[in-house]
Coordinates of C-alpha atoms in Angstrom, one line a residue:
X1 CA 0.1 -0.1 0.1
X2 CA 1.6 3.2 -1.0
X3 CA 2.1 6.2 1.3
X4 CA -1.3 8.2 0.9
X5 CA -1.0 12.2 0.2
X6 CA -1.5 14.8 2.8
X7 CA -5.2 16.1 3.6
X8 CA -7.0 19.0 1.8
X9 CA -6.5 20.8 5.3
X10 CA -3.2 20.5 5.4
X11 CA -2.3 21.4 1.9
X12 CA -4.4 24.5 3.0
X13 CA -1.9 26.6 4.5
X14 CA -1.8 30.9 4.1
X15 CA -1.4 32.1 0.7
X16 CA 1.2 34.7 0.3
X17 CA 2.1 37.2 -2.3
X18 CA 5.3 36.2 -4.6
X19 CA 7.3 38.9 -2.9
X20 CA 6.6 38.2 0.6
X21 CA 7.2 34.4 0.5
X22 CA 11.0 35.4 -1.6
X23 CA 11.9 37.9 1.0
X24 CA 11.1 35.3 3.8
X25 CA 13.1 32.6 1.8
X26 CA 15.9 35.2 1.6
X27 CA 16.1 36.0 5.2
X28 CA 16.1 32.4 5.9
X29 CA 19.4 31.8 3.6
X30 CA 20.9 35.0 5.2
X31 CA 20.0 33.7 8.6
X32 CA 21.5 30.1 7.7
X33 CA 24.6 31.5 6.2
X34 CA 24.3 30.7 2.5
X35 CA 26.4 32.5 0.2
X36 CA 26.9 32.1 -3.7
X37 CA 23.6 31.5 -3.8
X38 CA 21.7 30.2 -7.0
X39 CA 17.9 30.3 -7.3
X40 CA 16.6 27.3 -9.0
X41 CA 13.1 26.8 -9.9
X42 CA 10.7 24.0 -11.3
X43 CA 7.3 25.1 -12.4
X44 CA 4.9 25.2 -15.4
X45 CA 5.9 26.5 -18.3
X46 CA 2.7 28.6 -18.5
X47 CA 2.7 32.1 -19.1
X48 CA 1.0 32.8 -16.3
X49 CA 4.2 31.9 -14.1
X50 CA 6.7 33.9 -16.0
X51 CA 6.3 36.6 -13.7
X52 CA 6.7 34.7 -10.5
X53 CA 10.0 33.4 -12.1
X54 CA 11.5 36.8 -12.6
X55 CA 10.6 37.9 -9.0
X56 CA 12.2 34.8 -7.6
X57 CA 15.4 35.7 -9.3
X58 CA 15.2 39.4 -8.6
X59 CA 14.9 38.7 -4.8
X60 CA 18.1 36.8 -4.5
X61 CA 19.3 39.1 -7.1
X62 CA 20.3 36.3 -9.6
X63 CA 18.2 35.2 -12.8
X64 CA 17.1 31.8 -11.7
X65 CA 17.9 28.0 -13.2
X66 CA 15.4 26.0 -14.5
X67 CA 14.8 22.6 -13.3
X68 CA 11.1 22.3 -14.6
X69 CA 8.6 21.9 -17.7
X70 CA 4.9 21.8 -18.7
X71 CA 2.8 20.1 -16.0
X72 CA 5.6 21.5 -13.0
X73 CA 7.3 18.2 -13.8
X74 CA 10.9 18.1 -12.9
X75 CA 14.1 16.8 -13.8
X76 CA 16.3 16.9 -11.0
X77 CA 19.6 15.5 -12.5
X78 CA 19.7 19.2 -14.0
X79 CA 20.9 19.9 -10.4
X80 CA 24.4 18.6 -11.7
X81 CA 24.4 21.9 -13.7
X82 CA 23.0 24.1 -11.8
X83 CA 25.5 23.1 -9.0
X84 CA 28.3 24.2 -11.5
X85 CA 26.8 27.5 -11.9
X86 CA 26.4 28.7 -8.0
X87 CA 27.7 27.5 -4.5
X88 CA 24.8 27.1 -2.2
X89 CA 20.7 26.2 -3.6
X90 CA 17.4 27.9 -3.0
X91 CA 14.8 26.0 -4.8
X92 CA 11.6 26.6 -5.4
X93 CA 8.5 25.0 -7.3
X94 CA 5.4 23.1 -7.7
X95 CA 2.0 23.0 -9.7
X96 CA -0.3 25.9 -10.4
X97 CA -4.2 26.6 -10.3
X98 CA -6.3 28.9 -11.5
X99 CA -7.6 31.0 -8.6
X100 CA -11.3 30.8 -10.1
X101 CA -12.5 27.5 -9.1
X102 CA -15.9 26.1 -10.9
X103 CA -17.2 22.9 -11.1
X104 CA -13.7 21.9 -9.3
X105 CA -11.8 23.1 -12.1
X106 CA -9.5 26.2 -11.7
X107 CA -10.1 28.8 -14.8
X108 CA -8.2 31.5 -15.7
X109 CA -8.8 34.7 -18.3
X110 CA -6.0 34.7 -21.3
X111 CA -4.7 37.5 -23.2
X112 CA -7.0 37.2 -26.0
X113 CA -9.7 37.2 -23.2
X114 CA -10.9 33.4 -23.7
X115 CA -11.2 31.5 -20.2
X116 CA -9.6 28.4 -20.1
X117 CA -8.5 25.5 -17.4
X118 CA -5.2 26.4 -15.9
X119 CA -2.8 24.4 -15.3
X120 CA -4.3 23.3 -18.7
X121 CA -2.3 19.7 -18.6
X122 CA -3.5 18.7 -15.3
X123 CA -6.9 19.4 -16.4
X124 CA -6.6 17.1 -19.8
X125 CA -5.0 14.4 -18.0
X126 CA -7.8 14.7 -15.0
X127 CA -10.6 14.8 -17.3
X128 CA -10.0 11.4 -18.6
X129 CA -10.2 9.4 -15.0
X130 CA -12.9 11.7 -13.9
X131 CA -15.6 11.0 -16.7
X132 CA -14.4 7.1 -16.3
X133 CA -15.1 7.5 -12.4
X134 CA -18.4 9.7 -12.8
X135 CA -19.8 6.9 -15.1
X136 CA -19.2 4.3 -12.6
X137 CA -20.6 6.2 -9.8
X138 CA -23.6 6.8 -11.9
X139 CA -24.2 3.2 -13.4
X140 CA -23.3 1.7 -10.0
X141 CA -27.1 1.7 -8.3
X142 CA -28.1 1.4 -4.7
X143 CA -31.9 -0.2 -3.6
X144 CA -33.6 -0.6 -0.7
X145 CA -35.8 -4.0 -0.3
X146 CA -37.1 -6.1 2.4
X147 CA -33.9 -8.0 2.6
X148 CA -31.9 -5.0 3.2
X149 CA -30.0 -2.3 1.3
X150 CA -28.5 -3.9 -2.2
X151 CA -25.9 -2.8 -4.6
X152 CA -26.4 -3.5 -8.5
X153 CA -23.1 -3.7 -10.3
X154 CA -23.1 -3.4 -14.2
X155 CA -21.3 -6.4 -16.0
X156 CA -19.0 -4.1 -17.4
X157 CA -17.2 -3.6 -14.0
X158 CA -17.6 -7.2 -12.6
X159 CA -15.1 -8.6 -15.5
X160 CA -11.5 -7.8 -15.2
X161 CA -9.8 -6.6 -18.4
X162 CA -6.2 -6.0 -19.2
X163 CA -5.0 -2.9 -18.9
X164 CA -4.9 -0.6 -22.4
X165 CA -4.4 2.5 -23.6
X166 CA -7.2 4.4 -22.1
X167 CA -8.1 4.4 -18.2
X168 CA -10.4 1.8 -16.5
X169 CA -11.8 1.5 -13.1
X170 CA -11.5 -1.7 -11.0
X171 CA -14.0 -1.9 -8.2
X172 CA -13.0 -3.3 -5.2
X173 CA -15.9 -5.9 -4.9
X174 CA -15.0 -7.4 -1.5
X175 CA -15.4 -3.8 -0.1
X176 CA -18.7 -3.0 -1.7
X177 CA -20.4 -6.2 -1.3
X178 CA -21.0 -9.0 0.8
X179 CA -21.5 -12.4 0.1
X180 CA -22.2 -14.2 -3.1
X181 CA -25.0 -12.4 -5.9
X182 CA -28.5 -12.5 -5.1
X183 CA -29.9 -12.4 -8.6
X184 CA -29.3 -11.0 -12.1
X185 CA -30.7 -7.7 -13.3
X186 CA -31.4 -6.3 -16.3
X187 CA -27.8 -4.7 -16.1
X188 CA -25.6 -6.9 -14.1
X189 CA -25.7 -8.9 -10.6
X190 CA -27.4 -7.6 -7.7
X191 CA -25.7 -8.2 -4.1
X192 CA -25.9 -6.9 -0.4
X193 CA -24.1 -3.8 0.4
X194 CA -21.2 -4.5 2.5
X195 CA -22.1 -3.6 6.2
X196 CA -18.9 -1.3 6.7
X197 CA -20.4 0.8 4.0
X198 CA -24.1 0.7 5.6
X199 CA -22.0 1.6 9.2
X200 CA -19.8 4.1 7.6
X201 CA -22.6 6.0 5.5
X202 CA -25.9 5.5 7.6
X203 CA -27.1 9.2 7.3
X204 CA -26.7 9.1 3.8
X205 CA -28.3 5.8 2.9
X206 CA -31.5 6.9 4.6
X207 CA -32.7 8.4 1.2
X208 CA -32.3 5.0 -0.5
X209 CA -35.7 3.6 -1.9
X210 CA -36.9 0.7 -4.0
X211 CA -36.0 2.2 -6.9
X212 CA -32.4 2.1 -7.8
X213 CA -30.6 5.5 -7.6
X214 CA -27.1 5.9 -8.3
X215 CA -24.1 5.3 -5.7
X216 CA -22.5 8.9 -6.3
X217 CA -20.1 10.1 -3.9
X218 CA -20.5 7.0 -1.8
X219 CA -18.3 5.3 -4.6
X220 CA -15.0 6.8 -2.3
X221 CA -11.4 5.9 -2.3
X222 CA -10.3 2.4 -1.4
X223 CA -13.6 1.1 -3.2
X224 CA -11.9 0.9 -6.7
X225 CA -8.7 1.3 -8.4
X226 CA -7.5 2.6 -12.1
X227 CA -5.9 0.5 -14.5
X228 CA -3.9 1.8 -17.6
X229 CA -0.9 0.9 -19.9
X230 CA 1.7 3.6 -18.9
X231 CA 5.4 3.5 -19.8
X232 CA 7.4 4.7 -17.0
X233 CA 10.4 5.5 -19.4
X234 CA 8.3 7.6 -21.4
X235 CA 9.4 11.5 -21.7
X236 CA 6.2 12.4 -22.8
X237 CA 5.1 15.0 -20.1
X238 CA 1.2 13.8 -19.7
X239 CA 2.6 10.1 -19.4
X240 CA 5.3 11.4 -16.8
X241 CA 2.5 13.2 -15.0
X242 CA 0.2 9.8 -15.1
X243 CA 3.3 7.5 -13.8
X244 CA 4.1 9.7 -10.9
X245 CA 0.3 10.0 -9.5
X246 CA -0.9 6.6 -10.7
X247 CA -1.5 5.4 -7.1
X248 CA -3.5 8.4 -6.3
X249 CA -6.3 8.6 -8.5
X250 CA -9.1 7.2 -6.7
X251 CA -8.3 10.1 -4.1
X252 CA -7.9 12.6 -6.5
X253 CA -11.3 11.8 -8.6
X254 CA -13.7 11.5 -5.3
X255 CA -12.2 15.1 -4.4
X256 CA -14.9 17.8 -4.5
X257 CA -12.0 20.0 -5.9
X258 CA -10.3 17.4 -7.9
X259 CA -8.0 20.0 -10.1
X260 CA -6.8 21.5 -6.9
X261 CA -6.3 18.0 -5.6
X262 CA -4.6 17.1 -8.4
X263 CA -2.1 19.9 -8.4
X264 CA -1.3 19.6 -5.1
X265 CA -0.7 15.7 -5.1
X266 CA 1.6 16.4 -8.2
X267 CA 3.6 19.0 -6.3
X268 CA 4.0 16.5 -3.1
X269 CA 5.1 13.9 -5.5
X270 CA 7.8 16.1 -7.6
X271 CA 9.1 17.9 -4.1
X272 CA 9.8 14.0 -2.7
X273 CA 11.4 13.1 -6.0
X274 CA 13.7 16.1 -5.6
X275 CA 14.3 15.6 -2.1
X276 CA 15.1 12.0 -2.8
X277 CA 17.5 13.2 -5.7
X278 CA 19.3 15.6 -3.4
X279 CA 19.8 13.0 -0.6
X280 CA 20.9 9.8 -2.5
X281 CA 22.4 11.2 -6.0
X282 CA 23.4 15.0 -5.6
X283 CA 27.1 15.9 -4.4
X284 CA 25.9 18.4 -1.7
X285 CA 29.1 18.6 0.4
X286 CA 30.0 21.7 2.1
X287 CA 26.8 23.2 0.5
X288 CA 23.4 24.9 1.9
X289 CA 20.3 23.6 0.0
X290 CA 16.7 25.0 0.6
X291 CA 13.7 23.7 -0.9
X292 CA 10.2 25.1 -0.8
X293 CA 7.5 23.6 -2.7
X294 CA 3.6 24.9 -3.0
X295 CA 0.8 25.8 -4.7
X296 CA 0.5 28.5 -7.3
X297 CA -3.0 30.3 -7.3
X298 CA -3.3 32.0 -10.6
X299 CA -5.5 35.1 -10.2
X300 CA -4.8 36.4 -13.7
X301 CA -1.7 35.7 -16.1
X302 CA 0.4 38.3 -14.2
X303 CA -0.6 37.9 -10.2
X304 CA -0.1 35.0 -8.7
X305 CA -0.2 34.0 -4.5
X306 CA 1.6 30.9 -3.6
X307 CA 0.7 28.2 -0.7
X308 CA 4.1 26.9 0.7
X309 CA 3.5 23.5 1.8
X310 CA 6.9 21.5 2.2
X311 CA 10.5 22.2 2.7
X312 CA 13.8 20.4 2.9
X313 CA 16.8 22.1 4.3
X314 CA 20.3 20.9 4.0
X315 CA 23.0 22.5 6.2
X316 CA 26.5 22.4 5.3
X317 CA 27.5 21.0 8.5
X318 CA 24.9 18.4 8.5
X319 CA 26.4 15.4 6.8
X320 CA 24.1 15.4 3.7
X321 CA 21.2 14.5 6.0
X322 CA 18.2 16.9 4.5
X323 CA 15.5 17.8 7.0
X324 CA 12.0 17.5 6.1
X325 CA 9.4 20.3 7.1
X326 CA 5.9 19.5 6.9
X327 CA 3.1 22.2 6.0
X328 CA 2.2 23.7 9.5
X329 CA 6.1 23.9 10.2
X330 CA 7.0 25.4 6.8
X331 CA 4.3 28.2 7.6
X332 CA 5.9 28.3 10.9
X333 CA 9.5 28.8 9.9
X334 CA 8.6 31.3 6.9
X335 CA 6.4 33.4 9.3
X336 CA 9.2 34.0 11.7
X337 CA 11.4 35.8 9.0
X338 CA 11.6 39.1 8.3
X339 CA 10.3 40.0 4.7
X340 CA 13.7 40.7 2.8
X341 CA 13.4 43.9 0.5
X342 CA 15.7 44.2 -2.7
X343 CA 18.1 47.2 -2.2
X344 CA 17.8 48.1 -5.7
X345 CA 14.8 48.4 -8.5
X346 CA 13.8 45.7 -10.6
X347 CA 15.0 47.5 -13.9
X348 CA 18.4 48.2 -11.7
X349 CA 18.7 44.7 -11.1
X350 CA 18.0 43.7 -14.8
X351 CA 20.5 46.0 -15.7
X352 CA 18.2 48.5 -17.3
X353 CA 19.6 52.3 -17.0

């Protein structure tokens, strides 16, 4: 059983303006005696992330080195190159989401006035799995009889099929049902509903009648998984994203805000990929390294706020043993830092007279 992502409540830390976040990060690096510091960033290539990236470099008085690509996927091996461009490293990154959320999807207005999902890649990947789940939640039905609460499962969900090129849902029959099928219906087979589900959802099940109705949101995580044939060595961004979060799709599609949940889970996964690389494969001897990861909320293509969620800190005297910081600890640590204010204007930093 894979480790599960943090809860929505843990992900939902206070949002900061970029220059406040970067200013607090700069103060932290000053307090920890960072020197020759290279800012390194991983984020989506979306235009809405451009000003944020520029401000990150401005806060550290050095243009940032890029580890990321579309979908906020990162290539941690690029750190080997970054290490030649600076001494200590401060790394920031994570997924982004349109701040206007509707129907579980985040949206943003583009330069030509079109309203579109943001991050678009995350949304496109999500839609395939979400549609498969919603179809199952509609077609699997509950009903009440003198024998008790029953569940009708269509044949298409009772047969195991090999993984194919599209997502397929695999129900956990042992957790949904109790005992053998009672009878065949025109759609599939009818079983007693599992007693554990009856106890867990007693209040919601009061409304179930003799007329079969969709199981809906009661088809929750742990009651199904997905299958899909994916190439773990693919360099296609969509496939790379799916491979990285595949174990967590049932958690994501059942969220009331699946686009945000996907963005958070992707940030969490990419952060741990980076931290693992820094621990196992990166030569960090005599270096300070700070990683801060979080969700960027796009209020427009120009303005963002950032929710810092995770951090990893390795100080040069630590024998390369990095320290993980969970969401509340990250918030507490950053809040304790003063906001560093660059002593020169952005144009002066950019060398524009």
